[in-house]
Coordinates of C-alpha atoms in Angstrom, one line a residue:
X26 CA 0.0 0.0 0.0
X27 CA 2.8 2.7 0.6
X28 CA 4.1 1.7 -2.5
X29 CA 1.1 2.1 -4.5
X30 CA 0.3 5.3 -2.3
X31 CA 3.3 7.0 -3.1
X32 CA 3.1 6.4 -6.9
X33 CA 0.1 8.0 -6.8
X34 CA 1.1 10.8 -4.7
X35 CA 3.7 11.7 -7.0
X36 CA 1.1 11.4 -10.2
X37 CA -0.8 13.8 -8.0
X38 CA -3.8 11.7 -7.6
X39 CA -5.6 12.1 -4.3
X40 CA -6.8 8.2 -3.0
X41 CA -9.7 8.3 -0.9
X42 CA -10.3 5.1 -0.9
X43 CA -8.6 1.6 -2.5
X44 CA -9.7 -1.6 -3.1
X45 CA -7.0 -3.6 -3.2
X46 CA -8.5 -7.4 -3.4
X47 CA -5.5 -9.6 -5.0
X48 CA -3.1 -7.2 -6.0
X49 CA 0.4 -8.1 -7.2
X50 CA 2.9 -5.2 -7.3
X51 CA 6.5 -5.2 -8.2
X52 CA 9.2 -2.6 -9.0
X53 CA 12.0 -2.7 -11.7
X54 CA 13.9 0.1 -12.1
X55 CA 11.0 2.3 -10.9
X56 CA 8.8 1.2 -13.2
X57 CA 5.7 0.0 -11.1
X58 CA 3.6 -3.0 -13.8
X59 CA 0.4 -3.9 -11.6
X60 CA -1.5 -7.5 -12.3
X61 CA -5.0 -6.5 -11.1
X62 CA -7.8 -8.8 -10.4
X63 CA -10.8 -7.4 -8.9
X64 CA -9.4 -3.8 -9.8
X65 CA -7.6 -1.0 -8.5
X66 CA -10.7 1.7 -8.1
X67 CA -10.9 5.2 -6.0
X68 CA -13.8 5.5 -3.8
X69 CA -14.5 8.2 -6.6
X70 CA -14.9 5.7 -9.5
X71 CA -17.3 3.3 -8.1
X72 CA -19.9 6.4 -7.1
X73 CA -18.8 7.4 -10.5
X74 CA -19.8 4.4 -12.4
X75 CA -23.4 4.3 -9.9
X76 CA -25.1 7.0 -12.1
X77 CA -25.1 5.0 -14.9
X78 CA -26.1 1.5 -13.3
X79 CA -28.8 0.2 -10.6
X80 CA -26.0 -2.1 -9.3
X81 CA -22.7 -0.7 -9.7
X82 CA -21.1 -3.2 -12.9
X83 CA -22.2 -1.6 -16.0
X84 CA -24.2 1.0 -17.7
X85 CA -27.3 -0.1 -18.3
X86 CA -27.6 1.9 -21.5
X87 CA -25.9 2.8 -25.0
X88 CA -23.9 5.9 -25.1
X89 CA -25.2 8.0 -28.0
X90 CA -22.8 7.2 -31.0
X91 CA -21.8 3.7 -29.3
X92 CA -22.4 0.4 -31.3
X93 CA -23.0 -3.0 -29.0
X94 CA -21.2 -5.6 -30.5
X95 CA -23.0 -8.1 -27.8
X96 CA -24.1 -8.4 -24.7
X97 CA -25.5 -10.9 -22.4
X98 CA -29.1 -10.7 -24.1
X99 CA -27.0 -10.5 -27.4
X100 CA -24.9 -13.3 -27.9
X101 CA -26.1 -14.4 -30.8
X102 CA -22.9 -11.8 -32.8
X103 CA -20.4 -13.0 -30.4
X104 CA -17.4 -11.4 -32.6
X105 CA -14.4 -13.5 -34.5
X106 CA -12.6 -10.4 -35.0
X107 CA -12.2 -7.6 -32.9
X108 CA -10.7 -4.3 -33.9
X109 CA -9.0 -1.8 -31.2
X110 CA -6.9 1.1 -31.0
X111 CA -4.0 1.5 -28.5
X112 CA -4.4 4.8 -26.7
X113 CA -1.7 5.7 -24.3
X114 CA -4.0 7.4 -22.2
X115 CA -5.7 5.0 -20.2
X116 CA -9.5 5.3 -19.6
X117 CA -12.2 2.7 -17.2
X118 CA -14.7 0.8 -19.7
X119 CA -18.0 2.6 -19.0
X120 CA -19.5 -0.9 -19.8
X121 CA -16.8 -3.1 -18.3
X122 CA -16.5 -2.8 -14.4
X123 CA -13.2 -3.7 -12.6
X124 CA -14.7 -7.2 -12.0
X125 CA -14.8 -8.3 -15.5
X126 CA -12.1 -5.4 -17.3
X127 CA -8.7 -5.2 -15.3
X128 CA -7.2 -3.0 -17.7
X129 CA -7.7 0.6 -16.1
X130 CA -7.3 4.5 -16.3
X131 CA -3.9 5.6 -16.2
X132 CA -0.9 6.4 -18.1
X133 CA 0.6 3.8 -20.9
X134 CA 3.9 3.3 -22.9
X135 CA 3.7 5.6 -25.6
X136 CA 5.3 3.0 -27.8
X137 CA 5.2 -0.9 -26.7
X138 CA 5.6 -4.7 -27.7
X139 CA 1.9 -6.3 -26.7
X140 CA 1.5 -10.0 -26.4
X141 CA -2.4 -11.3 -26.6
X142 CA -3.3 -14.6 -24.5
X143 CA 0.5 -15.2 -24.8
X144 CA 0.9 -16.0 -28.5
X145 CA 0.0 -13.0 -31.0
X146 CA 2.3 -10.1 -30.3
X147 CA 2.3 -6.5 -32.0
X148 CA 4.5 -4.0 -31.6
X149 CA 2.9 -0.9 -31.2
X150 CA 2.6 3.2 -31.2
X151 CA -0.1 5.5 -29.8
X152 CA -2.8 5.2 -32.1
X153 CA -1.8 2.5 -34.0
X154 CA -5.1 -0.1 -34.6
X155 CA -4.4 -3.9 -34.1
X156 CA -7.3 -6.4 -35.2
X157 CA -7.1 -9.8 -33.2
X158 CA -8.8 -12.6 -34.9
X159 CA -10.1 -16.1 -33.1
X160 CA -12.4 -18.1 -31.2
X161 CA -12.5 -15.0 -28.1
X162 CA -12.8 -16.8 -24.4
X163 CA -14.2 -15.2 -21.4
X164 CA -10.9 -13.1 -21.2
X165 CA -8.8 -12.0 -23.0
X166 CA -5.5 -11.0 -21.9
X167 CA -3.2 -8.3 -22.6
X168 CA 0.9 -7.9 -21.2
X169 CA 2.3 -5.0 -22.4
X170 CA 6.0 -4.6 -23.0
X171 CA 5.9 -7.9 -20.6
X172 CA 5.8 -6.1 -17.7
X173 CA 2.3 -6.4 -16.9
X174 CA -0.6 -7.9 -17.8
X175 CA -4.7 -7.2 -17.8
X176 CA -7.4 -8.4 -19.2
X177 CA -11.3 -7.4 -20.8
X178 CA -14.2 -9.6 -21.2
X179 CA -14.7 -11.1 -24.7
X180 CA -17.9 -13.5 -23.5
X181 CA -20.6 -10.8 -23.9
X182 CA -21.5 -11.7 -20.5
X183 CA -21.2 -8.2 -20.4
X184 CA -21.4 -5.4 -23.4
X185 CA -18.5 -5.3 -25.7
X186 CA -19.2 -1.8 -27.3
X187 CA -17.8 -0.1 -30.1
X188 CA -16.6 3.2 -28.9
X189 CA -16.1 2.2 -25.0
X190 CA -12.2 2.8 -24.2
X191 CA -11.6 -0.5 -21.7
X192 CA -7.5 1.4 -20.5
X193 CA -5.4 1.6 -23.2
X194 CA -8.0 0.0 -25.5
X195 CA -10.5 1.5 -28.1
X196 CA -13.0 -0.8 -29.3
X197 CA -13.2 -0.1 -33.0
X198 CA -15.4 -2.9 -34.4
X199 CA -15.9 -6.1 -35.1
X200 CA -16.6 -8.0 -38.4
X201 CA -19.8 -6.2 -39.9
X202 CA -21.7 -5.4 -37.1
X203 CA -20.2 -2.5 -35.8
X204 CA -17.1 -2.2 -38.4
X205 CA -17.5 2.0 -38.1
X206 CA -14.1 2.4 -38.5
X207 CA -12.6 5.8 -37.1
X208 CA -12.2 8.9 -38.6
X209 CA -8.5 8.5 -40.2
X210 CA -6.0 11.8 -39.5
X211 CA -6.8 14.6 -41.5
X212 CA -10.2 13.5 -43.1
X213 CA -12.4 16.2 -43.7
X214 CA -15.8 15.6 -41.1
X215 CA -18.9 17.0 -42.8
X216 CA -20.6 16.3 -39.7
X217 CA -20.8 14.0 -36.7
X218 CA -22.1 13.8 -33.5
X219 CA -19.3 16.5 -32.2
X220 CA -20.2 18.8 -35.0
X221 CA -24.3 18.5 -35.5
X222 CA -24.9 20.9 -38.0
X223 CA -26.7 18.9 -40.9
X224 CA -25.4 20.2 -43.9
X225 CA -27.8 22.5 -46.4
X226 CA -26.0 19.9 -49.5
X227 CA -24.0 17.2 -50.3
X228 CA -21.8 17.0 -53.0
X229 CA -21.5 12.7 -54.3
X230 CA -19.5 11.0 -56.9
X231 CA -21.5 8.1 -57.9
X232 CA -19.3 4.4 -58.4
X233 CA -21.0 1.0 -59.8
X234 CA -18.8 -1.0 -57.3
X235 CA -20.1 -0.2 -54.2
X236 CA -18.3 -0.5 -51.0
X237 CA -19.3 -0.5 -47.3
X238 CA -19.0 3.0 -45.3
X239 CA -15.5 3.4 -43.0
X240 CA -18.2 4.9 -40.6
X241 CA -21.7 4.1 -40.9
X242 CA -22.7 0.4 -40.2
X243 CA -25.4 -1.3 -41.5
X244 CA -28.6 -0.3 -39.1
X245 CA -27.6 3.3 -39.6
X246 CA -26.7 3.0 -43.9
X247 CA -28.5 0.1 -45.9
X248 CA -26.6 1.3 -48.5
X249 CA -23.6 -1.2 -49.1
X250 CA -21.0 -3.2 -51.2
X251 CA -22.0 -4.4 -54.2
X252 CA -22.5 -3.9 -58.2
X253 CA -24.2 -0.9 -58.9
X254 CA -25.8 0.1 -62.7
X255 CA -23.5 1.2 -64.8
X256 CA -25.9 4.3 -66.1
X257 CA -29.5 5.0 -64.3
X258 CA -31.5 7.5 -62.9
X259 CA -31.5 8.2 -59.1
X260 CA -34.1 10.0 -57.1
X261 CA -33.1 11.3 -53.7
X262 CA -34.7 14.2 -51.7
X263 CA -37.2 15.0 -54.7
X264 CA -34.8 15.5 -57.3
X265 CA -33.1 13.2 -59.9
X266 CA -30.4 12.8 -61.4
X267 CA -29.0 10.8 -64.3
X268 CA -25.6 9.4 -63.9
X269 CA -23.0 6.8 -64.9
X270 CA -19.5 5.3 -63.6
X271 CA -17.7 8.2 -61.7
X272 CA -20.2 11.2 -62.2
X273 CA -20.5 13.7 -59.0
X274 CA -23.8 15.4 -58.8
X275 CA -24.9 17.8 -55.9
X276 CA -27.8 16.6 -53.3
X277 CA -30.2 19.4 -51.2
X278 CA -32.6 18.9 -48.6
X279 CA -36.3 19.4 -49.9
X280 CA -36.4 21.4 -46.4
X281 CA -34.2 23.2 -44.5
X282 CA -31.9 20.4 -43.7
X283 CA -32.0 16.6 -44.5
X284 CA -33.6 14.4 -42.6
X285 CA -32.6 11.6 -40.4
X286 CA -32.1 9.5 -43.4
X287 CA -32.4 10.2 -47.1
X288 CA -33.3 7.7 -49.2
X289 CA -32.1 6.7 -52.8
X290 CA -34.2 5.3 -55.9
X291 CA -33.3 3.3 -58.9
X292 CA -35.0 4.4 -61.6
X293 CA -35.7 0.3 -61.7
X294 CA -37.0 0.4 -58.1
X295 CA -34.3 -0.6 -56.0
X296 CA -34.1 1.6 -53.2
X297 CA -31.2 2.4 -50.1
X298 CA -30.5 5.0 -47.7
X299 CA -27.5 6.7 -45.9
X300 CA -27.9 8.7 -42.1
X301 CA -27.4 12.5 -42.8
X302 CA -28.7 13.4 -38.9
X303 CA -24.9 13.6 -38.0
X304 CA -25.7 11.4 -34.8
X305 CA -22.9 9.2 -37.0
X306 CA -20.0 10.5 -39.0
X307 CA -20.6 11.6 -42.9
X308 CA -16.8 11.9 -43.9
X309 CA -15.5 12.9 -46.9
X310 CA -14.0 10.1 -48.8
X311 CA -16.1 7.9 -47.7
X312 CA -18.0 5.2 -50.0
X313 CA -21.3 4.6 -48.7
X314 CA -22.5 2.0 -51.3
X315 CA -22.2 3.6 -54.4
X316 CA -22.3 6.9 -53.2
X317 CA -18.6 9.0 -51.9
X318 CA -18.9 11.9 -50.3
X319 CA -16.9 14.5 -52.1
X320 CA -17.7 17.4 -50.1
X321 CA -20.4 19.2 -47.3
X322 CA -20.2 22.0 -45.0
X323 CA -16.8 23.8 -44.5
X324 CA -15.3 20.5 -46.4
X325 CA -14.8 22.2 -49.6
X326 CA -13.9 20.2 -52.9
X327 CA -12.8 21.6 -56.4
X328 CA -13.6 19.6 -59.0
X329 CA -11.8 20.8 -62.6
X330 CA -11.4 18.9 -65.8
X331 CA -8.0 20.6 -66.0
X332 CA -5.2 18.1 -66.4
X333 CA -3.2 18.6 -63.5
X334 CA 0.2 20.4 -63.2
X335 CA 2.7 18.0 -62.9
X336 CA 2.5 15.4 -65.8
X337 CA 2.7 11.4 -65.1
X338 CA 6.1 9.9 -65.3
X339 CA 4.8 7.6 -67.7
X340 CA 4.9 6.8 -71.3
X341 CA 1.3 7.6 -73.3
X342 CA -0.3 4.2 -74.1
X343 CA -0.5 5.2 -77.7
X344 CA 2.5 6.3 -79.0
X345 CA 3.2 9.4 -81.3
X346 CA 3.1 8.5 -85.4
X347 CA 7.0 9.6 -85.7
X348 CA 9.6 8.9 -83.6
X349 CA 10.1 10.4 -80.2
X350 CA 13.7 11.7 -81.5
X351 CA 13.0 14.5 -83.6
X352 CA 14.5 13.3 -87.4
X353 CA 16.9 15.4 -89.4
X354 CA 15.5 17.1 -92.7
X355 CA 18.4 16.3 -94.9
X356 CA 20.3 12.7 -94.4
X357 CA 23.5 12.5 -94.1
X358 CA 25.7 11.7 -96.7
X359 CA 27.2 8.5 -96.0
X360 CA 24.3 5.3 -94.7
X361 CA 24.2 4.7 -91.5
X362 CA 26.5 1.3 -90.7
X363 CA 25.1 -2.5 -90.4
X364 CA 23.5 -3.4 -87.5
X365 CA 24.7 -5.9 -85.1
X366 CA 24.6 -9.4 -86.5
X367 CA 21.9 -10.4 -83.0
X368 CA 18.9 -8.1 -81.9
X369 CA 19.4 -6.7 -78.4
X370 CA 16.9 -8.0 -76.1
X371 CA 16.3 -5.0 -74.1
X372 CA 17.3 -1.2 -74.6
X373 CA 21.2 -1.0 -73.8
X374 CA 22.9 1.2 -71.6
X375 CA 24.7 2.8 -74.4
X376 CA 25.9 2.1 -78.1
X377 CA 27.7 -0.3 -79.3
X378 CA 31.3 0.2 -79.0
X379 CA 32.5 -1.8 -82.2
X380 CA 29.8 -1.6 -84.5
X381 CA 30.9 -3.4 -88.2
X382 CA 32.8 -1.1 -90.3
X383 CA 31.3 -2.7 -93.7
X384 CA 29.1 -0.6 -95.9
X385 CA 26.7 -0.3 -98.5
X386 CA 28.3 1.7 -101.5
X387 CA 25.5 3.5 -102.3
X388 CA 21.7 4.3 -99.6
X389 CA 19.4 1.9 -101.5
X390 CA 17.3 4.4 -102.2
X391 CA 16.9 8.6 -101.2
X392 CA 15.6 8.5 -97.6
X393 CA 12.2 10.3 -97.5
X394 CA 11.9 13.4 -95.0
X395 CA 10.7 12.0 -92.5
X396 CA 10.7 8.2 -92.1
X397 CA 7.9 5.9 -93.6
X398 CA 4.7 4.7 -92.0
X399 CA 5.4 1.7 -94.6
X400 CA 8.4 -0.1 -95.4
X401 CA 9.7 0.3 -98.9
X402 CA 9.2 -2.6 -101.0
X403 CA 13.0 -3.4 -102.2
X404 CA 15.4 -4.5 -99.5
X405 CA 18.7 -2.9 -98.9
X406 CA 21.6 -4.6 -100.1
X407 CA 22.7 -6.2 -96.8
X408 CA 19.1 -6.4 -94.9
X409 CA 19.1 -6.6 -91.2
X410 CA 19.4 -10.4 -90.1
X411 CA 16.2 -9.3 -88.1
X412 CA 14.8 -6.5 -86.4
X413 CA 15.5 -5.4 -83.0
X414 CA 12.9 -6.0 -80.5
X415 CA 12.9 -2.4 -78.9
X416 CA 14.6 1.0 -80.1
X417 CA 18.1 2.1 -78.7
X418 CA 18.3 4.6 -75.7
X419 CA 20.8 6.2 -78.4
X420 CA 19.2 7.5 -81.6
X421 CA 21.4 6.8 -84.5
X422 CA 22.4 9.8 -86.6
X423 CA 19.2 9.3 -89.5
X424 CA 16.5 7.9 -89.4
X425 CA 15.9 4.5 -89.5
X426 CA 14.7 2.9 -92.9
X427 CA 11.1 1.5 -92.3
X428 CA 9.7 1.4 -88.2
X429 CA 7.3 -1.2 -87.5
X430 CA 4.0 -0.2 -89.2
X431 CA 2.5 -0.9 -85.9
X432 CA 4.8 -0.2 -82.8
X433 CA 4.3 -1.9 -79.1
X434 CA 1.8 -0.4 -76.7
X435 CA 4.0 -0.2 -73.8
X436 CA 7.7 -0.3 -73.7
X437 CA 8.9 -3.4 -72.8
X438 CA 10.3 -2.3 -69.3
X439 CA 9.6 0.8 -67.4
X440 CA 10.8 3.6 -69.0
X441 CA 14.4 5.0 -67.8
X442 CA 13.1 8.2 -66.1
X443 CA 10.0 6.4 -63.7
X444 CA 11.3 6.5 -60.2
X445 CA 9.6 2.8 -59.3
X446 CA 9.4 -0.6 -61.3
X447 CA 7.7 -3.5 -60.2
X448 CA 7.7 -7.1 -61.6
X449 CA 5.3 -10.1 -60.8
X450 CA 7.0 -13.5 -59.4
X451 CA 5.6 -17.3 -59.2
X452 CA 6.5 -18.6 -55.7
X453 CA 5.9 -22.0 -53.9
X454 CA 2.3 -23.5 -53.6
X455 CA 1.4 -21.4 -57.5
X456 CA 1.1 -17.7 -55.5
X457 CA 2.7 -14.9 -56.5
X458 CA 4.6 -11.8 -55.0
X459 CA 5.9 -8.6 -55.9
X460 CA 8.7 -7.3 -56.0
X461 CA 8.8 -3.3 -55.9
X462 CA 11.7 -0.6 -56.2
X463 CA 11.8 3.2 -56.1
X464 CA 14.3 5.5 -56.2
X465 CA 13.3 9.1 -55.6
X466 CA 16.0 10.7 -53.7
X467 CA 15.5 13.5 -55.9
X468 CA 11.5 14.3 -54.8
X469 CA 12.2 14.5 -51.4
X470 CA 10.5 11.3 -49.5
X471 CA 8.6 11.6 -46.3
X472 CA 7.8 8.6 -44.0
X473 CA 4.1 8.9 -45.4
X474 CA 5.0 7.8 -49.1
X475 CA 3.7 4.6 -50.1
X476 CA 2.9 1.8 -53.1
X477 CA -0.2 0.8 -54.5
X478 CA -1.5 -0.9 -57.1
X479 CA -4.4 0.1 -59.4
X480 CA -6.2 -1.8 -61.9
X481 CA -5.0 -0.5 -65.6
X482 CA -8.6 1.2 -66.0
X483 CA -8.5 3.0 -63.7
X484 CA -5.4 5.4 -65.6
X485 CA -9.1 6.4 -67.5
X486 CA -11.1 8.2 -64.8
X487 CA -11.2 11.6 -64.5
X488 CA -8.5 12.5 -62.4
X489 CA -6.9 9.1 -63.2
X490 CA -6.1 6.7 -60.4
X491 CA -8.7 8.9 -58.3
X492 CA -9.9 6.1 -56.2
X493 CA -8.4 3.6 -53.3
X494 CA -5.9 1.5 -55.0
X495 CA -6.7 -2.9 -54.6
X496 CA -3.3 -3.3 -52.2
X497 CA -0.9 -1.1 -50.5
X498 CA 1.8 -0.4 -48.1
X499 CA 4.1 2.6 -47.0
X500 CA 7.4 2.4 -48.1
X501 CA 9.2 1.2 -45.0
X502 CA 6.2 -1.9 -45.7
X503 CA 6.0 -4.1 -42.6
X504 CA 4.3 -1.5 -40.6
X505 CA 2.8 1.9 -39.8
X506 CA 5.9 4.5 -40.3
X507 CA 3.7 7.5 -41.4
X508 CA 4.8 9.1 -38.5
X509 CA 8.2 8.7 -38.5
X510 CA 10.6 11.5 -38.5
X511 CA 12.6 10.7 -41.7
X512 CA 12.3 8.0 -44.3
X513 CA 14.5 7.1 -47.5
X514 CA 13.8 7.6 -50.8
X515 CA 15.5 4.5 -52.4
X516 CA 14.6 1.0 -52.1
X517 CA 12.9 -2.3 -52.5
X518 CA 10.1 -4.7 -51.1
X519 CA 7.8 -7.8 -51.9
X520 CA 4.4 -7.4 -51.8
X521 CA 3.5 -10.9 -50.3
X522 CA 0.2 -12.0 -48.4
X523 CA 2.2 -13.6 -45.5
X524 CA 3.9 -10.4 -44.8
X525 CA 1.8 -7.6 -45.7
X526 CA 0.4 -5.6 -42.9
X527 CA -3.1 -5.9 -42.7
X528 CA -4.3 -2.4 -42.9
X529 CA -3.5 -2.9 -46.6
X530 CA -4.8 -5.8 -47.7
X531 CA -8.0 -5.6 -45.6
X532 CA -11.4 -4.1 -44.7
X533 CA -11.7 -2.1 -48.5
X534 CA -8.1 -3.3 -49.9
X535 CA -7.6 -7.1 -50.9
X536 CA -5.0 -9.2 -50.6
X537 CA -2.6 -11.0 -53.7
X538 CA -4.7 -13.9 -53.6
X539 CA -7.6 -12.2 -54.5
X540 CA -6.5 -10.2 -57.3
X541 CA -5.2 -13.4 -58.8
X542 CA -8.6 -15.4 -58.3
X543 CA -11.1 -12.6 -59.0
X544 CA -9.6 -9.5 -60.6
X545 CA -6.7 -10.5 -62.8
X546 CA -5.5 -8.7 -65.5
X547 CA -3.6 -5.5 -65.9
X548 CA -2.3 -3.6 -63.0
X549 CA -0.2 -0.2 -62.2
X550 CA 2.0 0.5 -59.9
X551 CA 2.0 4.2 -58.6
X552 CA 4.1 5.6 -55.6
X553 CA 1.8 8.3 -53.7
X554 CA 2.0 11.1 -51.2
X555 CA -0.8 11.7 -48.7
X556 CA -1.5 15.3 -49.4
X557 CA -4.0 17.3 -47.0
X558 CA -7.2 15.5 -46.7
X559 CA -6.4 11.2 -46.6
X560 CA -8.8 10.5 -49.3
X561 CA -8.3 9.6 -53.0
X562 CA -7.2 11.1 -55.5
X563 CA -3.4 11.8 -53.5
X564 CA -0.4 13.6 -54.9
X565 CA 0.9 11.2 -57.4
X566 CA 5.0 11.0 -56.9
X567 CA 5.5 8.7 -60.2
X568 CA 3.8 5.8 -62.3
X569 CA 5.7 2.1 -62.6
X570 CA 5.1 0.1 -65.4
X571 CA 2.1 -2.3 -66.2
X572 CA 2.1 -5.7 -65.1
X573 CA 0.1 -9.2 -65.9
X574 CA -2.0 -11.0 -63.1

């Protein structure tokens, strides 16, 4: 007790009363790690926790905003995955009493190593999310930096709320009943339950793949992931509009404000609705269904069809009809030498150094201005052995005598000045990886950078790439390092579903396996800066090459 007494002394927190059933206290290097059973409570916190219950364990109510995940008269959605936030500041469950939640207010590691019933550990940050997956028991326990340990109730013996903070813990969600994720940093809130002020419009880009809302669960938005017409006519709020693939159109109340919910109609009768009351969040960037919210409120959005200042790194998928390497007027006198006896395979680093000094006496014929779309009909008098595959980095001094009539698509490697490559690879078991490097020393790299991969189509939307890419990771790749103080701007990694963190490759974002099995086909990698508000489209840094699921 005078240990624990003066710990709290110097924290400057008055006790005015302890209880103190089956407490185990030790002290390494004045660090005090507690192991609490039955709970370490002030007189204060029990009369606290009385105005919300008749008998002292747990509210006996919802929390406006909170989502119960079960309870004892809901056990039927007992969770298999959990989702919670590490908070360093510590807070008591308002659901959970010290009898069934050991893990209390107070002050936490601001960075840590957790361990989870002794097998799955994360290292983790304040406000880093971890999602635990698994057959839950009554308990589940937590030791932190192994130190200490504590514990909350997973049985739904009690509630096991979305929103309730049980210490350093912030129940997210779990699975699709309560999976209203939380605000990410710097999205824009149109309005929530902090900020009630319904908005007097809504701006909405309509998408045919729908996707479920980062925010509002299911009771609240019956709007959700799916296939979506690809052109129709919607009716919301007595007006309509007609709209295809990636059209935005602007939404206003029939009234002063909208109403609780506001309803959506196919012009073929199928109907959903999303909650614009603001007792849950409307975020821009979320997708609600088919419908993202662009925009609301003070959360401005600028929409231009201006192409944007700073070009993609690139190549155009069509290329130009003369060569990219301006020709001269007039040829030069003498013909350009014999090619190499072998095409090159892929563009060299630099010309040949002993090209064959033997010659035609004589061009076989004057060389046009500017070369031909179509070969000439006679040969020269020593004719190439074959063509090469793909041009020289090094233009030759004329032109050549006949390009391809029809030239390659893409280049057949990504193009000299792209600051990241990427290249698929067949592993064990018939999965694949891969394997990404970037090198953009020169742009100067922040911790937040990262990788994604979008389908080739989406290079077509208007801006292109302006949506949440399939998979991801930051550069540093095996975890969260958006926060870091410096990063590098050259290196490699391996996309790989055994390694991939799963904020990536979850929840909106899929995994390898995936792609391969339901999505193949042609994919681009871009590297991407989080710029202002976290919601697509984000600062494009450069474009890889395309690649083949």
């Amino acid at each position: 007790f005078r240990i624990s007494k003066n710990i709290y002394s110097s924290t400057k927190k008055s006790i005015s009363k302890m209880n103190l059933t089956g407490i185990s206290l030790s002290l390494m290097l004045g660090f005090c790690s507690a192991t609490v059973r039955g709970g370490l409570n002030s007189g204060n916190d029990s009369r606290r926790r009385l105005k919300h219950s008749n008998d002292g364990n747990a509210a006996t109510s919802l929390r406006d905003g909170d989502c119960e995940i079960c309870s004892r008269n809901n056990k039927d959605t007992k969770p298999n995955v959990i989702k919670i936030k590490y908070v360093s500041d510590g807070k008591n469950s308002y659901y959970q009493n010290s009898n069934k939640a050991t893990c209390r207010e107070g002050i936490y590691p601001t960075s840590t190593t957790i361990s989870v019933n002794g097998a799955s550990a994360f290292d983790v940050k304040d406000g880093d999310t971890i999602t635990l997956n698994g057959k839950f028991g009554a308990e589940t326990t937590f030791t932190i930096g192994g130190k200490g340990s504590c514990v909350f109730h997973t049985s739904c013996s009690v509630p096991l709320v979305a929103g309730d903070q049980i210490g350093p813990f912030l129940i997210l969600g779990s699975d699709e009943k309560c999976d209203a994720g939380e605000k990410e940093e710097g999205a824009c809130v149109v309005c929530d339950k902090s900020k009630k002020i319904r908005p007097d419009s809504l701006t909405i880009r309509y998408h045919t793949d729908g996707l479920n809302s980062n925010y509002q669960v299911e009771e609240k938005a019956s709007c959700r992931s799916g296939t979506y017409p690809d052109q129709t006519t919607i009716t919301a709020a007595d007006q309509s509009f007609d709209v295809s693939d990636g059209d935005i159109f602007t939404l206003t109340p029939e009234g002063d404000r909208f109403d609780a919910e506001t309803d959506f109609v196919w012009s073929d009768g199928d109907e959903c609705n999303i909650h614009t009351s603001c007792s849950v969040p409307l975020v821009v960037g979320d997708r609600i269904g088919p419908f993202e919210i662009m925009g609301g409120n003070d959360c401005k959005i600028i929409i231009t069809d201006d192409p944007t200042t700073v070009p993609s790194a690139s190549p155009s998928k069509s290329p130009s009809s003369s060569p990219s390497h301006f020709p001269t007027n007039t040829p030069s006198g003498i013909p350009s030498l014999m090619p190499s006896a072998a095409p090159s395979t892929i563009p060299s680093a630099s010309p040949s150094a002993n090209p064959t000094i033997e010659r035609s006496q004589i061009p076989s014929s004057p060389p046009t201005q500017t070369p031909s779309m179509v070969p000439s009909g006679t040969p020269t008098d020593v004719p190439t052995v074959s063509p090469s595959d793909v041009p020289s980095i090094t233009p030759s001094t004329s032109p050549s005598e006949a390009p391809s009539v029809t030239p390659s698509t893409i280049p057949s490697q990504a193009p000299s000045d792209s600051c990241l490559y990427a290249e698929v690879r067949s592993v064990d078991n018939n999965s694949v990886v891969v394997d990404i490097a970037f090198n953009y020393e020169d742009k100067n790299p922040v911790a937040s950078d990262w990788v994604g991969l979008y389908p080739c189509s989406d290079e077509t939307r208007d801006p292109p790439f302006s949506v949440e890419p399939v998979i991801w990771a930051f550069t540093c790749y095996n975890r969260n390092c958006r926060n870091d103080p410096s990063t590098k701007g050259q290196g490699k990694f391996t996309f790989d579903d055994d390694t991939i963190p799963t904020f990536g490759s979850e929840g909106i974002y899929k995994n390898l396996e995936y792609i391969v099995k339901e999505k193949p086909g042609c994919y681009i990698p871009l590297l991407n800066r989080i710029d202002g508000d976290s919601a697509p489209p984000y600062y494009n840094i450069c474009v890889g090459n395309e690649i083949e699921f």
